[in-house]
Coordinates of C-alpha atoms in Angstrom, one line a residue:
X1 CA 49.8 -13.1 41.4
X2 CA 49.1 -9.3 41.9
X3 CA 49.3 -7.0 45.1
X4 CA 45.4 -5.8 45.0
X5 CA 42.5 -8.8 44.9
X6 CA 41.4 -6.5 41.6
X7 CA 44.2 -4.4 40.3
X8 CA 42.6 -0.9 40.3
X9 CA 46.1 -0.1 38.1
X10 CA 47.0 2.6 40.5
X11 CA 50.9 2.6 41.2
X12 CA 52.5 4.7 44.0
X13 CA 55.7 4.3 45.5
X14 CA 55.7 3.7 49.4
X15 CA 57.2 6.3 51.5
X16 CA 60.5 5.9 52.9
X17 CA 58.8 4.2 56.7
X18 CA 58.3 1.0 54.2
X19 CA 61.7 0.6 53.2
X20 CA 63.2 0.9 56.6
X21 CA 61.0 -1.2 58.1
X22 CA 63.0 -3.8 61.1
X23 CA 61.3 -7.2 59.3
X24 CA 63.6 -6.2 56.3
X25 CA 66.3 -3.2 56.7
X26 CA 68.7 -5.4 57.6
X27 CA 68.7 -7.4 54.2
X28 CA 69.7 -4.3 52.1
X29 CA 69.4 -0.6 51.6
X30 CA 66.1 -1.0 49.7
X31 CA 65.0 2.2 49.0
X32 CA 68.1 2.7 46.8
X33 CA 68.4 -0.6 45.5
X34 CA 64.7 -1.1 44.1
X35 CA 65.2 2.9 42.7
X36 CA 66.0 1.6 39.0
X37 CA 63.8 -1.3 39.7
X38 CA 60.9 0.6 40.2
X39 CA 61.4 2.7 37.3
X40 CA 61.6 -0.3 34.8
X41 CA 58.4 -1.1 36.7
X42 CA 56.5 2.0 35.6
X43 CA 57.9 1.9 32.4
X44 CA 56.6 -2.2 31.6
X45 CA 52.7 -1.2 33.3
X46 CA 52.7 2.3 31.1
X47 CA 52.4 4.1 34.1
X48 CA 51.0 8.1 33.7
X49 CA 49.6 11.1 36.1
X50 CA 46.0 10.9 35.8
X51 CA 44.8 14.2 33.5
X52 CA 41.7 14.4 35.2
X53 CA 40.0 14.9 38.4
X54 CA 36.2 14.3 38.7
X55 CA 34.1 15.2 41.4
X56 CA 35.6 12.5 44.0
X57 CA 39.1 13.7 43.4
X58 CA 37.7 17.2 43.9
X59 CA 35.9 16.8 47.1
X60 CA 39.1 14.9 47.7
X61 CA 41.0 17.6 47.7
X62 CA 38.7 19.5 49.5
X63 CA 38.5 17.4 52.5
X64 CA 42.9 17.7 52.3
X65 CA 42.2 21.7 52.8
X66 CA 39.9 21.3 55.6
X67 CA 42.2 19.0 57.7
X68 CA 45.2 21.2 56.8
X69 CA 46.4 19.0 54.5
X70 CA 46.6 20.5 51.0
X71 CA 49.5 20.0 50.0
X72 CA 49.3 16.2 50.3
X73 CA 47.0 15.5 47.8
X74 CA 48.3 14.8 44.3
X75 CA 46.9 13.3 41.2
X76 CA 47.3 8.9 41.2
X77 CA 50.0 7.3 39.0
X78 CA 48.2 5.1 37.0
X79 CA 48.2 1.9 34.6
X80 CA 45.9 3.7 31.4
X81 CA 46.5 4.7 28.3
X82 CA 44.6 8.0 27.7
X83 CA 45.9 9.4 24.4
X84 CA 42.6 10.6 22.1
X85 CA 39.5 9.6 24.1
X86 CA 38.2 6.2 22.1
X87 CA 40.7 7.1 19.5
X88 CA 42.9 3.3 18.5
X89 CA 46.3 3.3 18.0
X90 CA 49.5 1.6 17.4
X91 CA 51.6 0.6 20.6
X92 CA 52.9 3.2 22.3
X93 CA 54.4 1.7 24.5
X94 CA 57.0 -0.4 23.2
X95 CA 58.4 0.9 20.0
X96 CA 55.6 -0.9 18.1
X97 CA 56.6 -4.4 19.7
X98 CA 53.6 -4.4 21.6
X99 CA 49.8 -4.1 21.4
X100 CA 47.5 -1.7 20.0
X101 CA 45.9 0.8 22.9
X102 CA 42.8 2.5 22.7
X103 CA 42.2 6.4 24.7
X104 CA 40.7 6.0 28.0
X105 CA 36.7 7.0 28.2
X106 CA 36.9 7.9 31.7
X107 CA 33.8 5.0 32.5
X108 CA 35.2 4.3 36.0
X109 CA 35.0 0.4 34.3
X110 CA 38.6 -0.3 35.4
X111 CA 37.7 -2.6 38.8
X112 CA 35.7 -4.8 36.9
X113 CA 37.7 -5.6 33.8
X114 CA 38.2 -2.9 31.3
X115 CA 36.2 -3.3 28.1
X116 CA 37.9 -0.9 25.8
X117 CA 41.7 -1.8 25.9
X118 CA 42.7 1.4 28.0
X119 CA 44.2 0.0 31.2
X120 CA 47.4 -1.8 31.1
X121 CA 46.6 -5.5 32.7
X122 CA 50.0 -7.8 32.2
X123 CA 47.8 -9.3 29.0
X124 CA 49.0 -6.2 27.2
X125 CA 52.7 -6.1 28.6
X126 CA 54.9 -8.4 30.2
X127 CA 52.8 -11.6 29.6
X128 CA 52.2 -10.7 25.7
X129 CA 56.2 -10.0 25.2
X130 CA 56.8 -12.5 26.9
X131 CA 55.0 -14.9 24.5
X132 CA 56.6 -13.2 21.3
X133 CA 59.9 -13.9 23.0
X134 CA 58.4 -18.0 23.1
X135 CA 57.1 -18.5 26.5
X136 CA 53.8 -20.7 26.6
X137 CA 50.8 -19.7 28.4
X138 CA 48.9 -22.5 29.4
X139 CA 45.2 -21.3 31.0
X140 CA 42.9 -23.1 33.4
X141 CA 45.9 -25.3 35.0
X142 CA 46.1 -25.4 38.6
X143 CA 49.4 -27.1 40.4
X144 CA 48.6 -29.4 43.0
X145 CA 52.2 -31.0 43.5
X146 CA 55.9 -29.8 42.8
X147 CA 58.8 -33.0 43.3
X148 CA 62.2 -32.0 43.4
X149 CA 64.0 -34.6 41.0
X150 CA 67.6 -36.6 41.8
X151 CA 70.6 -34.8 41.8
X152 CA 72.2 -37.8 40.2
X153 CA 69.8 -37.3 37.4
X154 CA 70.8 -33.9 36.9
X155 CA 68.1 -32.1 39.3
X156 CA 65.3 -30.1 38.6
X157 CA 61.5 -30.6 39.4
X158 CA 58.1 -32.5 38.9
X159 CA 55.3 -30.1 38.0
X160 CA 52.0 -32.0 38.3
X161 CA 48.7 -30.0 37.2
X162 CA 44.7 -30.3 36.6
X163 CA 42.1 -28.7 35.0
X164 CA 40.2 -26.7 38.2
X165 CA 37.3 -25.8 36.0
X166 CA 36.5 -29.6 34.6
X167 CA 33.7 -31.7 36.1
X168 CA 33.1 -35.7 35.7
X169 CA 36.3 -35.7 33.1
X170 CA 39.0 -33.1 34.5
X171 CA 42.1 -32.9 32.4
X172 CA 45.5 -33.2 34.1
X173 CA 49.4 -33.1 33.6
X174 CA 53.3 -32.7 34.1
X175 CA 56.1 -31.6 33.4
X176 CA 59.7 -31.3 34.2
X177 CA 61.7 -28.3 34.2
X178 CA 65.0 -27.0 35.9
X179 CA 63.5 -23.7 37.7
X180 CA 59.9 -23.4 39.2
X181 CA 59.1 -19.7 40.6
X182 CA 55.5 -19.5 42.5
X183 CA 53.2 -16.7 41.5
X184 CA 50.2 -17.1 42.8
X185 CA 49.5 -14.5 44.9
X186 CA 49.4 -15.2 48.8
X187 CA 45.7 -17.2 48.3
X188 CA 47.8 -19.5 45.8
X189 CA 51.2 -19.6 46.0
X190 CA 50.8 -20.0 50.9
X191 CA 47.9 -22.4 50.4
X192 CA 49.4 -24.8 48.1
X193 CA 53.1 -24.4 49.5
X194 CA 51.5 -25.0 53.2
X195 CA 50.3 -28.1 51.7
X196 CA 53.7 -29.3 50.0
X197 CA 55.6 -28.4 53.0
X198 CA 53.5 -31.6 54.0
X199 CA 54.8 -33.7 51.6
X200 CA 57.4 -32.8 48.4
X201 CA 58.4 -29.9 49.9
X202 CA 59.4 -31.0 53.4
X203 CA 62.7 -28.4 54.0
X204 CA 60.6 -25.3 53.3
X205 CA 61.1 -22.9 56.0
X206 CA 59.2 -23.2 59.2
X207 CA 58.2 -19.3 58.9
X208 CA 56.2 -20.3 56.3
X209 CA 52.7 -18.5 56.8
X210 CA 53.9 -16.3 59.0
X211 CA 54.5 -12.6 58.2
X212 CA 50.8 -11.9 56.6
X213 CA 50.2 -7.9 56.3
X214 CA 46.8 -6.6 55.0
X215 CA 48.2 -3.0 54.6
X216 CA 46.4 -2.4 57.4
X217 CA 43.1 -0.7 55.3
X218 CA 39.5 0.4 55.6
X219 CA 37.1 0.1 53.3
X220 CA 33.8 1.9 54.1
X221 CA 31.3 3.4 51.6
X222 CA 29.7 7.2 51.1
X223 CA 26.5 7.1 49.1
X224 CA 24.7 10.3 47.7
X225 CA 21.3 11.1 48.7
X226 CA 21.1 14.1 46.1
X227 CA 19.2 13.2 42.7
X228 CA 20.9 12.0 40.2
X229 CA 24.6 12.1 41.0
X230 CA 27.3 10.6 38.9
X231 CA 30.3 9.5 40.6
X232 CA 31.2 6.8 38.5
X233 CA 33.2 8.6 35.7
X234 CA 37.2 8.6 35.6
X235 CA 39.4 5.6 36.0
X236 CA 39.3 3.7 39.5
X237 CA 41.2 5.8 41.8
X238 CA 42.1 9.1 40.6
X239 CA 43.5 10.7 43.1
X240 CA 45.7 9.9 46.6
X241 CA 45.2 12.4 49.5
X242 CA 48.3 11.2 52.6
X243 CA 46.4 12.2 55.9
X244 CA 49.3 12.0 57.9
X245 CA 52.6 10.3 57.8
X246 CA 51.2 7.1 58.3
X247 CA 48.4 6.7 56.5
X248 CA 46.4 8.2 53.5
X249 CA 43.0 8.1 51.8
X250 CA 42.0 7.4 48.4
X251 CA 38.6 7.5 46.5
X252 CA 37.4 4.3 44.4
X253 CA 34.7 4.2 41.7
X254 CA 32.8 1.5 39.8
X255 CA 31.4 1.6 36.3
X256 CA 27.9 2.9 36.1
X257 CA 25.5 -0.8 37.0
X258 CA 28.2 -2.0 39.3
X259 CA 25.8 -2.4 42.1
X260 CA 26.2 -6.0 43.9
X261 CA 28.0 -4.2 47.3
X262 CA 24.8 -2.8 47.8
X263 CA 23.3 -6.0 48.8
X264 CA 25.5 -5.7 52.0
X265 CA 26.0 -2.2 53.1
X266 CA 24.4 -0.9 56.0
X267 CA 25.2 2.6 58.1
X268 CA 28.4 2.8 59.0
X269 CA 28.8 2.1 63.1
X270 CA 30.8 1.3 65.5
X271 CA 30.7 -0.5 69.2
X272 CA 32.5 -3.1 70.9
X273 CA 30.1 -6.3 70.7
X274 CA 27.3 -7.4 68.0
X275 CA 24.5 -6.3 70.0
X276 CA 25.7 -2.7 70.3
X277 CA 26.5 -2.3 66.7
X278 CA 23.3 -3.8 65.6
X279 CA 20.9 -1.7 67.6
X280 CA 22.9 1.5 66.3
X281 CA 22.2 0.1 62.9
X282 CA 18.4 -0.2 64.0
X283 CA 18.5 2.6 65.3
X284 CA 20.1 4.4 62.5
X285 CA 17.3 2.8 60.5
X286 CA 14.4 4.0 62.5
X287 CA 15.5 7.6 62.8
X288 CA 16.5 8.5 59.3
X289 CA 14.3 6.1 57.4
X290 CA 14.1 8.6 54.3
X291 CA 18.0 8.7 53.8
X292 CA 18.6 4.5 54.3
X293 CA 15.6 4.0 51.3
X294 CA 17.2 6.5 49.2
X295 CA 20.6 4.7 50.0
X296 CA 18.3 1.5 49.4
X297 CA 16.6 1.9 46.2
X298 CA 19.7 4.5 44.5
X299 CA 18.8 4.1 41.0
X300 CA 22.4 3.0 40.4
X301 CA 24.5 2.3 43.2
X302 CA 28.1 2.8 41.3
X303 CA 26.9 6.6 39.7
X304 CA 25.9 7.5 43.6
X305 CA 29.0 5.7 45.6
X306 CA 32.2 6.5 46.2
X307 CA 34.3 3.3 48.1
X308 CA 37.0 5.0 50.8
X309 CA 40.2 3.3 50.5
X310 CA 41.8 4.0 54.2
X311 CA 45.4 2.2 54.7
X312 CA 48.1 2.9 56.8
X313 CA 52.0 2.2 57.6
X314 CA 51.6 1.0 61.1
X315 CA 52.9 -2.4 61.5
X316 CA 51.0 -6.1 62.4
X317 CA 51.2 -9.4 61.2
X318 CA 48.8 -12.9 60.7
X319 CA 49.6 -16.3 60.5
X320 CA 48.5 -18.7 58.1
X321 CA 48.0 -22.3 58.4
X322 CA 46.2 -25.2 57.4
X323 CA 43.0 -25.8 59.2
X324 CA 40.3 -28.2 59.3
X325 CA 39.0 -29.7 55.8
X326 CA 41.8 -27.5 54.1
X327 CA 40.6 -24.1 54.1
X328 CA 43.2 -21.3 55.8
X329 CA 43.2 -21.0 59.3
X330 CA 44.9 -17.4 60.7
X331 CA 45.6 -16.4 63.9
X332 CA 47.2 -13.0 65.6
X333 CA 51.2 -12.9 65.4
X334 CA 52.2 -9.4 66.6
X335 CA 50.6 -5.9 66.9
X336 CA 46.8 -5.3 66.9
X337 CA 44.7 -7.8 65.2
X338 CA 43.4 -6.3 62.2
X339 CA 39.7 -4.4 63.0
X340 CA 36.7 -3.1 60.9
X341 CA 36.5 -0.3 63.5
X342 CA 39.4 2.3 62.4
X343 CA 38.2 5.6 64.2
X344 CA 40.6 8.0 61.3
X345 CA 38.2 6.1 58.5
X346 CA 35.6 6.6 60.5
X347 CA 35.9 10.3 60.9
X348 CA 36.9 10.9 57.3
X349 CA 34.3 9.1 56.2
X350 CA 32.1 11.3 57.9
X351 CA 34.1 14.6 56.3
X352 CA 34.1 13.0 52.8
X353 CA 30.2 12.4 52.9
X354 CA 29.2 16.0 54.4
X355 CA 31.2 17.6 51.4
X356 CA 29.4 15.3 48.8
X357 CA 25.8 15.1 50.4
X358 CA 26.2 11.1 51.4
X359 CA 25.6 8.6 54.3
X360 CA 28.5 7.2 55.1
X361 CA 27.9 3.3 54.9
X362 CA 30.0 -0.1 55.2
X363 CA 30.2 -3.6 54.6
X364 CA 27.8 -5.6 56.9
X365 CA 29.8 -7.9 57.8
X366 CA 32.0 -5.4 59.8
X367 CA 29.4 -3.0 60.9
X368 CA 27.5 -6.2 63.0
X369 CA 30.3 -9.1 63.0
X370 CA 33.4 -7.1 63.1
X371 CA 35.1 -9.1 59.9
X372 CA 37.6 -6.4 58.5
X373 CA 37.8 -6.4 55.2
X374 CA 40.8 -6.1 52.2
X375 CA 42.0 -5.5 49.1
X376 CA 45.3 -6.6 49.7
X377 CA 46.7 -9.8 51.4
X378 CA 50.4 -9.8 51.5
X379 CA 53.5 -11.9 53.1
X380 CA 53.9 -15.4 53.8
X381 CA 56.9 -15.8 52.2
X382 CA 59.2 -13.1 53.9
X383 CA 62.4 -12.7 53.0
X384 CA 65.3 -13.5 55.9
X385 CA 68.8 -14.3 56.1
X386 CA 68.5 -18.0 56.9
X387 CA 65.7 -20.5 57.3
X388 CA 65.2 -19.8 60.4
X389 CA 64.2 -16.1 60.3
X390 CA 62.1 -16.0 56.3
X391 CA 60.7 -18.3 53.6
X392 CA 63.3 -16.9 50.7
X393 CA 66.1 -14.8 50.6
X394 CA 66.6 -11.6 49.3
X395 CA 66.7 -12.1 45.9
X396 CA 63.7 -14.4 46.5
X397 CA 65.1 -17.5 46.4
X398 CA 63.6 -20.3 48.4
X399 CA 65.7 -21.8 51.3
X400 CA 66.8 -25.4 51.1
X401 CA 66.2 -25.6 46.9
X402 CA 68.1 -24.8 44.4
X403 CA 66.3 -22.9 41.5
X404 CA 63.1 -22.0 43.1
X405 CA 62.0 -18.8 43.7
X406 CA 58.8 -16.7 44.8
X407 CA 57.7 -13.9 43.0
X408 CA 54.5 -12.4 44.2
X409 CA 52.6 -10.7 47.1
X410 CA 53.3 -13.6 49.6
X411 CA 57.2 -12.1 49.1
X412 CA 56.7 -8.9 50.9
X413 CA 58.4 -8.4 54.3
X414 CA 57.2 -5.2 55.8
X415 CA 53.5 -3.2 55.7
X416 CA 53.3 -1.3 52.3
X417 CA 50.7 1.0 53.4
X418 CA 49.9 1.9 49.6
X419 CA 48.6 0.0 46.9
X420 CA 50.9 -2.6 46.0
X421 CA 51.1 -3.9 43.1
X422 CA 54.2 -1.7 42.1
X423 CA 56.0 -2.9 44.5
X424 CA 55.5 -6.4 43.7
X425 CA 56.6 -5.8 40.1
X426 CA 59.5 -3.8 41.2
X427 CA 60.7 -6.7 43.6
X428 CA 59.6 -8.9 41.1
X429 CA 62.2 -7.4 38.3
X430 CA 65.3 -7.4 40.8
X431 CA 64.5 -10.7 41.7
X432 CA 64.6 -11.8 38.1
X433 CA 67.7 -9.4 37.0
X434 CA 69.5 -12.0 39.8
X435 CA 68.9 -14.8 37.2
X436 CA 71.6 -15.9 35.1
X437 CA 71.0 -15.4 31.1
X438 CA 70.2 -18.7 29.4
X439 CA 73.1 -19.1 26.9
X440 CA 72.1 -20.0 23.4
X441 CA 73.0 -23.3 22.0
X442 CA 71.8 -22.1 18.4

């Protein structure tokens, strides 16, 4: 159940404005407690300074001089095994318990699913040990239903399951164990919980849905009009430039032929209402037709694109509930709403694309309906001191039930600002170093 909707393996550790954050302070000191936390973290997702900066990472950089900001740019932290380019070896991670890794080729491949056994995915770490140690992965099984048993019967719950991918004949299932921990991300673990709070799951908190963050991000394009570029070499984001103590910038590539966004990006504008924002578009359109048909017909949108990765500290908050025919309803709960127009991303847009020869572009369906996009969906499930003020506790056990826990993005209580899938693991291992060891029977 990951922090990022992809996992572009980048790991930073928030600044010190996440940890003291109101939603949670009061719960612990975090930024001390999670310290050993987060190293186990690194250590478990092979985590490494990237050795090299390509020309995004460079004009990076260069953008960090010209807004006086050169000393804030630094190198990502990332999830890769680089060793001898192409080169196979034994695991060296894990004192030889683990998997063979191959040297990094640099093919910017790592968004879409690496095809040479570089990045570290949980395949390759926790989720193989975990199956040498016994544990039994069981694939395409989706829960619909979890039943807390009698006490007089010794506890425990009902796990019912189906097969989402099956047809006319769909396979299906249970089974009972003592513990059940949700990990489904927010889209998983909020939906199906929303539901169960419904039925089986009647004493779940009423702050459930409540609390959803979207790291407050951007996400707007910059595509070369110079022949020939190649952006698409390195691993997915390279390099982290921090803007200003509340938010920072990073540069994302795709694999060379990862071209679908370009089916929806049009010039990047703003304006308060549809009808402004589309005739800037048009406009845009009919008075630089030679750049928007280079940006059109790029021979290969990945090798000329760089994705902006704008997020920020500053604090707001969704709702999630169940709306008609099932699907996710969310409404404002405090702070701005989220918004596709972020004048900062905007303007270093702008920078960024003057340094490299680009347009700055965007999604379509923020430059004319004003959807924001992101990456990362996060909360839900916040932690609190009783029911009444968060979903778990915090060591992530669920109010009202004994031995259930949640472990994923839908646990996080205040705005990360960074990517987060550190985090999560980092949360993730305190939560489970809370656990009592099984004791043999053998």
């Amino acid at each position: 159940g990951g922090g990022s909707l992809v996992y572009a393996n980048t790991l930073p550790v928030p600044t010190s404005k996440f940890f003291q954050s109101k939603s949670w302070s009061g719960l612990a000191d975090w930024e001390a407690e999670l310290k050993p936390f987060y190293t186990t973290a690194l250590t478990m997702l092979g985590a490494t300074t990237n050795p090299k900066l390509q020309v995004g990472d460079l004009a990076l950089k260069q953008l960090g001089a010209e807004i006086g900001k050169t000393d804030s740019f630094i190198p990502a932290e990332v999830a890769v095994y680089f060793g001898q380019p192409e080169v196979t070896e034994a695991d060296p991670y894990f004192a030889g318990d683990g998997l063979e890794r191959t040297g990094c080729r640099f093919c910017g491949g790592c968004m879409t699913g690496c095809r040479h056994n570089s990045k570290n995915t949980l395949d390759k770490n926790y989720l193989y040990l975990a199956t040498q140690k016994g544990a039994v992965i069981q694939p395409e099984s989706e829960v619909f239903d979890v039943e807390p048993l009698p006490a007089c019967n010794g506890g425990g719950y009902r796990v019912k399951w189906q097969d989402p991918t099956g047809f006319f004949f769909q396979r299906h299932g249970e089974v009972t164990t003592k513990g059940v921990i949700f990990s489904g991300g927010v889209l998983g673990t909020i939906k199906l919980l929303l539901e169960l709070q419904k039925t089986s799951l009647s004493k779940l908190s009423s702050k459930l849905g409540s609390g959803i963050r979207t790291n407050s991000e951007s996400l707007t394009f910059s595509t070369s009009l110079q022949p020939n570029p190649d952006f698409a070499k390195g691993v997915a984001i390279g390099s982290i430039l921090e803007t200003d103590q509340n938010s920072h910038l990073e540069i994302v590539r795709y694999g060379a032929g990862s071209g679908f966004w370009r089916t929806s990006s049009v010039p990047l504008v703003s304006g308060s209402n549809i009808f402004i924002r589309l005739t800037k578009i048009l406009l845009d359109y009919a008075l630089h037709p030679i750049q928007n048909l280079k940006v059109l017909f790029v021979k290969d949108w990945a090798k000329a694109t760089h994705v902006l990765l704008f997020m920020q500290t500053l604090d707001s908050t969704l709702s999630f509930s169940k709306g008609f025919f099932g699907r996710m309803a969310t409404t404002v709960e405090k702070g701005q709403a989220p918004t596709a127009f972020m004048e900062e991303a905007f303007a270093l847009n702008a920078k960024f694309s003057k340094l490299t020869g680009a347009k700055p572009m965007a999604f379509l369906a923020e430059s004319i309906f004003g959807i924001p996009n992101t990456a990362h969906i996060l909360g839900g499930a916040v932690m609190g001191e009783n029911s009444a003020e968060g979903v778990i506790d915090k060591n992530n056990k669920v109010f009202g039930y004994e031995d259930m826990l949640i472990c994923d993005g839908s646990m996080i209580s205040a705005n990360i600002g960074v990517n987060p899938s550190l985090t999560i693991t980092a949360l993730c291992e305190r939560a489970m170093s809370k656990v009592p060891a099984k004791i043999s029977t053998n």
